[in-house]
Protein backbone atom coordinates (compact mmCIF):
# COMPACT_ATOMS: atom_id res chain seq x y z
CA MET A 1 -152.01 -153.69 76.42
CA LYS A 2 -149.36 -156.40 76.62
CA GLN A 3 -146.14 -155.92 74.69
CA ASP A 4 -144.23 -158.70 72.95
CA VAL A 5 -140.54 -159.34 73.66
CA ALA A 6 -138.21 -161.75 71.87
CA VAL A 7 -135.07 -163.13 73.58
CA ILE A 8 -132.48 -164.35 71.06
CA SER A 9 -129.48 -166.38 72.24
CA LEU A 10 -126.89 -168.82 70.93
CA ASP A 11 -127.90 -171.63 73.28
CA ALA A 12 -131.57 -172.59 73.63
CA TYR A 13 -131.32 -173.40 77.35
CA ALA A 14 -129.68 -170.05 78.18
CA GLY A 15 -132.27 -168.19 76.10
CA GLN A 16 -135.14 -169.86 77.94
CA PHE A 17 -133.52 -168.97 81.27
CA TYR A 18 -133.18 -165.28 80.34
CA ALA A 19 -136.73 -165.21 78.96
CA GLN A 20 -138.06 -166.63 82.22
CA GLN A 21 -136.19 -163.96 84.19
CA VAL A 22 -137.60 -161.14 82.08
CA GLN A 23 -141.13 -162.55 82.29
CA GLU A 24 -140.99 -162.91 86.08
CA LEU A 25 -139.71 -159.37 86.52
CA PHE A 26 -142.16 -157.63 84.18
CA GLY A 27 -145.11 -159.86 85.00
CA GLU A 28 -148.35 -159.50 83.05
CA ARG A 29 -147.22 -156.35 81.27
CA ILE A 30 -145.33 -158.34 78.58
CA THR A 31 -145.21 -161.68 76.77
CA VAL A 32 -141.74 -163.18 76.23
CA CYS A 33 -140.65 -165.75 73.63
CA SER A 34 -137.13 -167.23 73.31
CA TYR A 35 -135.30 -168.22 70.12
CA SER A 36 -131.96 -169.95 69.64
CA VAL A 37 -129.44 -169.64 66.82
CA ARG A 38 -127.94 -173.06 67.55
CA ASP A 39 -131.17 -175.07 67.33
CA GLY A 40 -132.52 -173.07 64.38
CA SER A 41 -135.68 -171.82 66.10
CA ILE A 42 -134.74 -168.27 65.14
CA GLU A 43 -135.61 -169.16 61.55
CA HIS A 44 -139.27 -169.40 62.55
CA MET A 45 -139.96 -166.17 64.40
CA PRO A 46 -143.66 -165.72 63.56
CA ARG A 47 -144.21 -162.00 63.99
CA ARG A 48 -142.70 -158.62 64.71
CA TYR A 49 -141.85 -157.87 68.34
CA ASP A 50 -141.89 -154.66 70.34
CA LEU A 51 -138.40 -155.39 71.69
CA TYR A 52 -135.62 -157.78 70.68
CA MET A 53 -133.20 -158.74 73.49
CA VAL A 54 -130.08 -160.37 72.00
CA THR A 55 -127.20 -162.03 73.84
CA THR A 56 -123.69 -160.87 72.97
CA ASP A 57 -122.69 -164.30 71.61
CA ALA A 58 -125.74 -164.92 69.42
CA PHE A 59 -124.35 -163.41 66.20
CA ASP A 60 -120.88 -162.77 64.84
CA SER A 61 -121.83 -159.60 62.90
CA LEU A 62 -124.60 -157.04 62.44
CA GLY A 63 -125.29 -158.52 59.01
CA ASP A 64 -126.21 -161.84 60.60
CA LEU A 65 -128.33 -160.05 63.19
CA HIS A 66 -130.41 -158.11 60.65
CA GLN A 67 -131.28 -161.28 58.81
CA TYR A 68 -133.72 -161.93 61.66
CA VAL A 69 -134.20 -158.58 63.43
CA PRO A 70 -135.74 -155.68 61.42
CA ILE A 71 -133.41 -152.71 60.96
CA ASP A 72 -136.03 -150.38 62.42
CA GLY A 73 -136.86 -152.79 65.25
CA GLU A 74 -136.22 -151.94 68.90
CA MET A 75 -133.12 -153.97 69.80
CA MET A 76 -130.81 -154.19 72.81
CA GLU A 77 -128.02 -156.43 74.08
CA ILE A 78 -128.32 -158.72 77.09
CA HIS A 79 -125.48 -158.26 79.57
CA VAL A 80 -125.16 -160.87 82.28
CA THR A 81 -123.68 -161.01 85.75
CA LEU A 82 -123.79 -163.18 88.87
CA ARG A 83 -125.72 -163.00 92.08
CA TRP A 84 -124.02 -161.65 95.17
CA ASP A 85 -124.26 -164.96 97.03
CA VAL A 86 -122.30 -166.66 94.22
CA VAL A 87 -119.65 -163.93 94.26
CA ARG A 88 -119.18 -164.25 98.03
CA ARG A 89 -118.92 -168.03 97.71
CA LEU A 90 -116.12 -167.76 95.11
CA GLN A 91 -114.34 -165.04 97.10
CA SER A 92 -114.11 -167.47 100.03
CA LEU A 93 -111.96 -169.94 98.04
CA PRO A 94 -108.27 -170.07 99.01
CA ALA A 95 -106.02 -167.64 97.21
CA GLY A 96 -103.53 -168.90 94.64
CA LYS A 97 -105.51 -172.00 93.67
CA ARG A 98 -105.84 -172.93 89.99
CA ALA A 99 -109.37 -173.06 88.53
CA LEU A 100 -110.65 -174.16 85.14
CA PHE A 101 -113.62 -172.14 83.91
CA VAL A 102 -115.89 -174.10 81.55
CA ASN A 103 -118.52 -172.51 79.30
CA LEU A 104 -120.10 -172.86 75.85
CA SER A 105 -117.57 -170.83 73.86
CA ASP A 106 -114.27 -169.06 74.19
CA LYS A 107 -116.03 -165.68 74.07
CA MET A 108 -118.43 -166.60 76.86
CA CYS A 109 -115.56 -167.95 78.98
CA ARG A 110 -113.61 -164.70 78.64
CA GLU A 111 -116.67 -162.56 79.40
CA ALA A 112 -117.47 -164.58 82.53
CA VAL A 113 -113.92 -164.54 83.94
CA THR A 114 -113.56 -160.82 83.19
CA ARG A 115 -116.79 -160.21 85.07
CA LEU A 116 -115.59 -162.26 88.04
CA ASN A 117 -112.40 -160.20 88.21
CA GLN A 118 -114.42 -156.96 88.11
CA LEU A 119 -116.55 -158.19 91.00
CA GLY A 120 -113.52 -158.99 93.18
CA VAL A 121 -112.92 -162.71 92.49
CA ASN A 122 -109.28 -162.25 91.56
CA GLN A 123 -107.48 -164.50 94.03
CA LEU A 124 -107.72 -167.53 91.69
CA VAL A 125 -105.63 -168.43 88.63
CA PHE A 126 -108.12 -169.08 85.82
CA ASP A 127 -107.73 -171.17 82.67
CA LEU A 128 -110.50 -171.44 80.09
CA TYR A 129 -112.15 -174.44 78.47
CA HIS A 130 -115.04 -174.80 76.02
CA PRO A 131 -116.24 -177.50 73.61
CA GLY A 132 -113.67 -177.92 70.85
CA ALA A 133 -110.72 -176.70 72.92
CA PRO A 134 -107.71 -179.00 73.60
CA GLU A 135 -108.23 -181.38 76.51
CA PRO A 136 -106.54 -179.95 79.64
CA ASP A 137 -104.57 -181.84 82.28
CA MET A 138 -107.23 -181.95 84.99
CA GLY A 139 -104.72 -182.95 87.67
CA GLN A 140 -103.34 -179.38 87.85
CA TYR A 141 -106.68 -177.75 88.69
CA ASP A 142 -108.05 -177.56 92.21
CA PHE A 143 -111.50 -176.42 91.08
CA VAL A 144 -113.66 -176.49 87.96
CA ILE A 145 -116.10 -173.58 87.85
CA THR A 146 -118.97 -173.59 85.37
CA PRO A 147 -122.28 -171.69 84.93
CA GLN A 148 -124.50 -174.78 84.84
CA GLU A 149 -122.58 -176.32 81.92
CA THR A 150 -121.37 -179.42 83.75
CA ARG A 151 -122.01 -181.52 80.65
CA TYR A 152 -118.91 -179.98 79.07
CA VAL A 153 -116.59 -180.51 82.07
CA PRO A 154 -113.69 -182.86 81.15
CA ALA A 155 -113.35 -186.07 83.10
CA GLY A 156 -111.08 -186.19 86.13
CA ALA A 157 -112.14 -182.94 87.85
CA LYS A 158 -111.26 -182.80 91.57
CA GLU A 159 -114.11 -180.48 92.59
CA ILE A 160 -116.83 -178.97 90.40
CA ILE A 161 -118.41 -175.70 91.51
CA ASP A 162 -121.64 -175.05 89.60
CA ILE A 163 -122.43 -171.36 89.99
CA GLY A 164 -125.69 -171.63 88.05
CA GLN A 165 -126.74 -169.67 85.01
CA ARG A 166 -125.57 -166.10 84.90
CA VAL A 167 -128.42 -163.62 85.23
CA CYS A 168 -129.28 -160.45 83.34
CA ASP A 169 -127.67 -157.50 85.08
CA SER A 170 -129.73 -154.63 86.47
CA SER A 171 -128.76 -152.23 83.67
CA THR A 172 -130.18 -154.67 81.11
CA MET A 173 -133.51 -154.86 82.92
CA ILE A 174 -133.65 -151.09 83.38
CA GLU A 175 -132.93 -150.51 79.67
CA ALA A 176 -135.68 -152.98 78.74
CA ALA A 177 -138.18 -151.14 80.97
CA LEU A 178 -137.23 -147.79 79.42
CA ARG A 179 -137.47 -149.09 75.85
CA LEU A 180 -140.90 -150.58 76.55
CA GLY A 181 -142.13 -147.38 78.20
CA LEU A 182 -142.66 -149.12 81.55
CA GLU A 183 -140.66 -146.72 83.72
CA GLU A 184 -143.15 -147.02 86.56
CA LEU A 185 -142.00 -150.62 87.15
CA LEU A 186 -138.55 -149.39 88.18
CA GLU A 187 -139.97 -148.44 91.59
CA SER A 188 -141.76 -151.73 92.13
CA GLU A 189 -140.71 -154.09 94.89
CA ARG A 190 -139.70 -156.77 92.36
CA PHE A 191 -137.25 -154.44 90.61
CA GLU A 192 -135.76 -153.22 93.87
CA GLN A 193 -135.35 -156.79 95.12
CA TYR A 194 -133.71 -157.81 91.83
CA GLN A 195 -131.21 -154.94 92.03
CA ARG A 196 -130.25 -155.97 95.55
CA GLU A 197 -129.64 -159.59 94.55
CA VAL A 198 -127.58 -159.21 91.37
CA ALA A 199 -123.94 -158.20 91.56
CA THR A 200 -122.82 -154.95 89.98
CA ASN A 201 -119.84 -152.64 90.16
CA THR A 202 -121.40 -149.74 88.25
CA TYR A 203 -121.13 -147.34 91.18
CA SER A 204 -121.67 -144.13 89.22
CA PHE A 205 -124.67 -145.55 87.36
CA ASP A 206 -126.24 -146.81 90.57
CA ARG A 207 -125.82 -143.43 92.26
CA VAL A 208 -127.29 -141.52 89.33
CA PHE A 209 -130.16 -144.00 89.05
CA ALA A 210 -130.92 -143.80 92.77
CA ARG A 211 -130.84 -140.00 92.63
CA GLY A 212 -133.21 -140.04 89.66
CA LEU A 213 -135.67 -142.26 91.53
CA ARG A 214 -135.51 -140.00 94.59
CA LEU A 215 -136.16 -136.87 92.54
CA GLU A 216 -139.03 -138.57 90.74
CA SER A 217 -140.62 -139.55 94.04
CA GLN A 218 -140.30 -136.00 95.34
CA PHE A 219 -141.82 -134.68 92.11
CA GLU A 220 -144.80 -137.02 92.42
CA MET A 221 -145.34 -135.98 96.05
CA LEU A 222 -145.25 -132.32 95.05
CA MET A 223 -147.83 -132.86 92.29
CA GLU A 224 -150.22 -134.63 94.63
CA ILE A 225 -150.18 -132.00 97.39
CA LEU A 226 -150.96 -129.13 95.02
CA ASP A 227 -154.58 -127.98 95.02
CA GLU A 228 -154.75 -127.78 91.21
CA GLY A 229 -154.42 -130.13 88.28
CA ILE A 230 -150.92 -130.62 86.85
CA VAL A 231 -150.01 -132.29 83.55
CA GLY A 232 -146.59 -132.54 81.90
CA VAL A 233 -145.62 -133.44 78.34
CA ASN A 234 -142.27 -134.27 76.73
CA GLU A 235 -140.74 -132.65 73.66
CA ARG A 236 -143.01 -134.75 71.42
CA GLY A 237 -146.14 -133.55 73.17
CA GLU A 238 -146.80 -136.90 74.87
CA VAL A 239 -148.17 -136.94 78.41
CA PHE A 240 -145.68 -138.31 80.94
CA ALA A 241 -147.08 -136.99 84.23
CA CYS A 242 -150.43 -135.96 85.70
CA ASN A 243 -151.95 -135.89 89.17
CA ARG A 244 -155.21 -137.02 90.74
CA LYS A 245 -156.58 -133.47 90.92
CA LEU A 246 -156.41 -133.25 87.12
CA GLU A 247 -158.20 -136.58 86.88
CA GLU A 248 -160.91 -135.23 89.20
CA ILE A 249 -161.36 -132.04 87.14
CA THR A 250 -161.32 -133.56 83.66
CA GLY A 251 -162.77 -136.99 84.42
CA ILE A 252 -159.97 -138.60 82.36
CA PRO A 253 -158.08 -141.37 84.24
CA CYS A 254 -154.34 -140.79 84.37
CA GLY A 255 -153.70 -144.33 83.18
CA GLU A 256 -155.51 -143.58 79.92
CA ALA A 257 -153.67 -140.29 79.39
CA LEU A 258 -150.06 -141.36 79.98
CA HIS A 259 -147.86 -141.84 76.89
CA ARG A 260 -150.56 -140.48 74.58
CA PRO A 261 -150.48 -137.19 72.59
CA ALA A 262 -151.74 -134.37 74.80
CA GLY A 263 -153.67 -132.88 71.88
CA ALA A 264 -155.82 -136.01 71.72
CA VAL A 265 -156.35 -136.33 75.48
CA TYR A 266 -156.57 -132.68 76.55
CA PRO A 267 -157.47 -130.69 73.41
CA PHE A 268 -158.30 -127.59 75.48
CA LEU A 269 -154.65 -127.19 76.56
CA PRO A 270 -152.40 -125.23 74.13
CA PHE A 271 -149.38 -127.52 74.43
CA ALA A 272 -148.63 -127.50 70.68
CA ARG A 273 -148.38 -123.71 70.57
CA CYS A 274 -146.27 -123.62 73.74
CA LEU A 275 -143.77 -126.17 72.36
CA LYS A 276 -143.60 -124.39 69.02
CA GLU A 277 -143.18 -120.87 70.38
CA LYS A 278 -141.07 -121.93 73.39
CA ALA A 279 -142.92 -119.30 75.41
CA PRO A 280 -145.42 -119.41 78.29
CA GLN A 281 -149.06 -119.27 77.31
CA PRO A 282 -151.01 -116.74 79.43
CA ALA A 283 -153.72 -117.98 81.75
CA ARG A 284 -157.17 -118.12 80.24
CA VAL A 285 -160.61 -119.56 80.91
CA VAL A 286 -161.73 -122.46 78.71
CA SER A 287 -164.68 -124.83 78.77
CA ALA A 288 -164.11 -128.55 79.25
CA GLY A 289 -167.05 -130.88 79.73
CA GLY A 290 -169.36 -127.94 80.32
CA VAL A 291 -167.20 -126.61 83.16
CA ASN A 292 -165.19 -123.38 83.05
CA ILE A 293 -161.57 -123.95 84.04
CA ASN A 294 -158.46 -121.79 84.31
CA VAL A 295 -155.48 -123.09 82.34
CA ALA A 296 -151.90 -121.89 81.99
CA VAL A 297 -149.01 -123.57 80.13
CA ALA A 298 -145.27 -122.99 80.57
CA PRO A 299 -142.39 -124.57 78.61
CA VAL A 300 -139.40 -126.42 80.07
CA LEU A 301 -136.24 -125.11 78.40
CA ARG A 302 -132.72 -126.53 78.40
CA GLY A 303 -130.58 -123.94 76.70
CA ASP A 304 -132.37 -123.09 73.47
CA ALA A 305 -134.16 -126.44 73.26
CA CYS A 306 -137.69 -126.99 74.52
CA ILE A 307 -137.75 -130.40 76.20
CA GLY A 308 -141.35 -130.32 77.39
CA ALA A 309 -144.06 -128.24 79.04
CA PHE A 310 -146.32 -128.21 82.09
CA ALA A 311 -149.89 -126.99 82.44
CA THR A 312 -151.90 -126.03 85.51
CA VAL A 313 -155.65 -126.64 85.50
CA GLN A 314 -158.16 -125.34 88.03
CA ARG A 315 -161.93 -124.97 88.08
CA PHE A 316 -162.96 -121.34 87.79
CA ASN A 317 -165.36 -121.67 90.72
CA ASP A 318 -162.70 -123.37 92.83
CA ALA A 319 -160.33 -120.43 92.39
CA GLU A 320 -163.06 -117.93 93.29
CA ASN A 321 -164.24 -119.94 96.29
CA ARG A 322 -160.68 -120.31 97.50
CA GLN A 323 -160.12 -116.57 97.33
CA ASN A 324 -163.34 -115.87 99.22
CA GLU A 325 -162.36 -118.40 101.87
CA LEU A 326 -158.95 -116.80 102.35
CA ARG A 327 -160.48 -113.32 102.33
CA SER A 328 -162.92 -114.43 105.01
CA GLN A 329 -160.04 -115.73 107.15
CA LEU A 330 -158.22 -112.45 106.73
CA LEU A 331 -161.25 -110.39 107.64
CA HIS A 332 -161.76 -112.38 110.83
CA LYS A 333 -158.53 -110.96 112.22
CA GLY A 334 -159.87 -108.30 114.57
CA TYR A 335 -163.29 -108.05 112.88
CA ARG A 336 -165.41 -110.40 114.97
CA ALA A 337 -168.59 -109.24 116.66
CA LYS A 338 -168.13 -109.18 120.43
CA TYR A 339 -171.57 -108.33 121.79
CA THR A 340 -175.07 -109.79 121.69
CA PHE A 341 -178.50 -108.42 122.66
CA ASP A 342 -177.96 -109.96 126.12
CA ASN A 343 -175.28 -107.35 126.68
CA VAL A 344 -177.85 -104.53 126.26
CA VAL A 345 -179.14 -103.71 129.74
CA GLY A 346 -182.18 -101.46 130.21
CA GLN A 347 -185.97 -101.53 130.72
CA SER A 348 -187.12 -98.33 129.02
CA PRO A 349 -189.93 -98.87 126.45
CA ALA A 350 -187.88 -97.12 123.73
CA LEU A 351 -184.89 -99.39 124.29
CA LEU A 352 -187.00 -102.57 124.38
CA ARG A 353 -188.80 -101.50 121.20
CA CYS A 354 -185.43 -100.86 119.50
CA ILE A 355 -184.20 -104.35 120.49
CA THR A 356 -187.37 -105.98 119.15
CA ILE A 357 -187.09 -104.19 115.80
CA LEU A 358 -183.37 -105.00 115.43
CA LYS A 359 -183.91 -108.68 116.19
CA LYS A 360 -186.38 -108.85 113.31
CA MET A 361 -184.09 -106.89 111.01
CA SER A 362 -181.10 -109.14 111.82
CA LEU A 363 -182.89 -112.10 110.21
CA THR A 364 -182.96 -110.43 106.79
CA PRO A 365 -180.05 -110.48 104.33
CA LEU A 366 -180.37 -106.71 103.87
CA PRO A 367 -177.83 -104.24 105.27
CA VAL A 368 -178.88 -102.40 108.41
CA LEU A 369 -178.20 -98.69 108.92
CA LEU A 370 -177.95 -97.46 112.52
CA ILE A 371 -178.35 -93.72 113.10
CA GLY A 372 -177.57 -92.04 116.38
CA GLU A 373 -175.51 -89.49 118.18
CA THR A 374 -172.04 -90.23 119.51
CA GLY A 375 -172.06 -92.40 122.63
CA THR A 376 -175.58 -93.83 122.22
CA GLY A 377 -174.40 -97.44 121.65
CA LYS A 378 -174.46 -97.81 117.87
CA GLU A 379 -171.41 -100.10 117.82
CA LEU A 380 -172.86 -102.36 120.52
CA PHE A 381 -176.12 -102.71 118.57
CA ALA A 382 -174.19 -103.36 115.32
CA HIS A 383 -172.34 -106.26 116.98
CA ALA A 384 -175.60 -107.62 118.43
CA VAL A 385 -177.35 -107.48 115.05
CA HIS A 386 -174.46 -109.33 113.44
CA ASN A 387 -174.42 -112.10 116.05
CA ALA A 388 -178.19 -112.54 115.72
CA SER A 389 -177.97 -112.84 111.92
CA PRO A 390 -177.97 -116.19 110.06
CA ALA A 391 -174.18 -115.85 109.59
CA PRO A 392 -172.71 -114.89 112.97
CA ALA A 393 -169.37 -116.52 112.09
CA GLY A 394 -168.79 -114.09 109.22
CA PRO A 395 -166.66 -110.96 109.52
CA SER A 396 -168.02 -107.95 111.36
CA TRP A 397 -166.50 -104.67 110.26
CA PRO A 398 -165.74 -102.04 112.92
CA SER A 399 -168.51 -99.51 113.40
CA THR A 400 -166.46 -96.49 114.34
CA ALA A 401 -164.36 -94.28 112.14
CA PRO A 402 -162.88 -90.78 112.22
CA PRO A 403 -164.78 -87.97 110.52
CA CYS A 404 -164.50 -87.86 106.75
CA ARG A 405 -165.72 -85.74 103.85
CA LYS A 406 -169.15 -86.16 102.28
CA THR A 407 -167.62 -87.59 99.11
CA CYS A 408 -166.22 -90.43 101.18
CA TRP A 409 -169.74 -91.69 101.88
CA ARG A 410 -170.68 -91.63 98.23
CA ALA A 411 -167.89 -94.07 97.38
CA SER A 412 -168.42 -97.79 97.71
CA CYS A 413 -165.89 -99.92 99.52
CA SER A 414 -165.92 -103.37 97.86
CA ALA A 415 -169.70 -103.02 97.56
CA THR A 416 -171.73 -105.25 95.28
CA ARG A 417 -174.53 -102.71 95.05
CA ARG A 418 -175.39 -99.30 96.37
CA GLY A 419 -177.55 -99.43 99.44
CA PRO A 420 -180.76 -97.40 99.82
CA SER A 421 -180.13 -93.98 101.21
CA PRO A 422 -182.74 -91.35 102.14
CA ALA A 423 -182.10 -87.72 101.45
CA PRO A 424 -179.31 -86.46 103.70
CA GLY A 425 -180.09 -84.11 106.49
CA ARG A 426 -178.39 -80.84 107.08
CA GLY A 427 -174.67 -81.18 107.66
CA ALA A 428 -174.66 -84.92 107.25
CA SER A 429 -174.77 -87.64 104.63
CA ARG A 430 -176.31 -91.07 105.07
CA GLY A 431 -174.95 -94.12 103.24
CA CYS A 432 -175.03 -97.88 103.23
CA LEU A 433 -172.17 -100.18 102.29
CA SER A 434 -172.35 -103.94 101.71
CA LEU A 435 -169.60 -106.56 101.53
CA PRO A 436 -169.48 -109.22 98.74
CA THR A 437 -169.64 -112.14 101.15
CA GLY A 438 -173.34 -112.92 101.00
CA GLU A 439 -173.69 -111.99 104.69
CA PRO A 440 -175.57 -109.05 106.23
CA SER A 441 -173.53 -106.22 107.66
CA SER A 442 -174.45 -103.45 110.04
CA TRP A 443 -173.25 -99.91 109.56
CA THR A 444 -173.51 -96.78 111.61
CA ARG A 445 -173.70 -93.20 110.43
CA TRP A 446 -171.26 -90.45 111.38
CA ARG A 447 -171.40 -86.72 111.18
CA ALA A 448 -169.08 -85.35 108.50
C-alpha cells in the first residue's frame, strides 16, 4: 500500500525540487505532494499524511508549524547538502578570493555557507546577500555563488557560479525510510547511488550505518541457510524478519507477514507469552494447517528489557526424517555388506539349496535368522542376503559378537518389534532383532 508524504517549504520551487527527489528515490512505494508557506498552498492541505517533511526555514516557531501539521503526526526536518561534484568545483577556486553568496533568506545563506565550510570549501572569503539586504558593492567580489537563485543576484556581478539546488542529505532520506517503515529500501541500488553522490562529513554516522547494513546482510544470509523456519518480532510483537523456509512451511508469504502483529499472522506461536514472561518457551508440537510442526520461542534481552523474540519452526516429519537420514549415514561407517551370493563357491546340493532359499528370503521385508556352528559361513551369507534385498544400500550390522549371557538375547537393541523365536535348544537361546529403518536385516545365532 502506498504511503502519502507531504513536503513543506518556504519557497514553492525548492519544495517541488525536494518532493521530486524524494519521489524518485522511493519510487512507487510513496506519493509525494509539496506545499509552500510563501505562496499559501499550505493553507489547502487536503488530507492527513503519513509523514510530513519540513524544511528548516519554513516556520519561525513550533506554534506556526502545528497550525498545519497535527501534533500527533509523523514529522521530520529536511536537511540539505551539496553534491560532491559541486564541492570539488568550488574547492578548485583560487584561495583568498572574495565571494558573495546569494540565497532566499539570511538563515538559508548562513546554513549554506556553514555547510560549505564543513565540507572543505574554506579557502574563500564569503559575504551574504538575500532579498531585502543592503545592496553590496559588486566590484569587490570575484565570484557570486548561488543555489539556483540567480534572479536575486545584484547587477554588476563579475562571474556567477550557479551550484544548483541543494539536495536532501543522506541522513534525511534514511530517516524518512525508517519513519515510513521502508528499511528494505536502504539496501537498494538507488539509495546506495544517492549516498555516493551527495556530500557528507558525518563519518561516525556513515561507519555505524555501514556496519549495520553489513550485520543485517549477514543475518539474512544466516536465516536463509538454516534448514528450519525462523521468524523474529520486535518488542511490540510485530514481525520484522522471516525466511523462505518459514514461508514454505506455513504457506504465508513473508511480504504479507512483515510489520504485522505476530499473533494475527502466526497464532500458533506463543510470542505474547514469551515477551510477557521474558523467558524461553519450551519446544512443543502444534498443528498449523493440518500439519504437525515443532516450535520453540526464545526472547532477546538487553539488560532487564525484552526487545524482541525469535521462533524456530520445523515440520515434525522433517525433523524425524532428518534424524533417520543422519543415523543412516552414521551406521554406514563400517557397517556395509561386503559379500554377495557370487562369493559363495561350491556345488554340493545342500549348499545350492541353501542359496536358493536365502535368495527368496532376501526379497521379503522380514528379518532372517541364520543358525550354524562357528566357521560355517554365517557372516558371509548374512552379507549376501543383505545385498540381495530391496535395500542393499542400507546399513548391514556385523554378524559376529563375543559370547554373552542368555538375558542379553532377550533384550531388544533399538528393535521396533520382537522377532519370532522358536523354543531354545539346550544350552542356547535363539533371538531375532530388527532395526527401525524399514530395511531387512540378517542376524546369526551364537552359543551362550
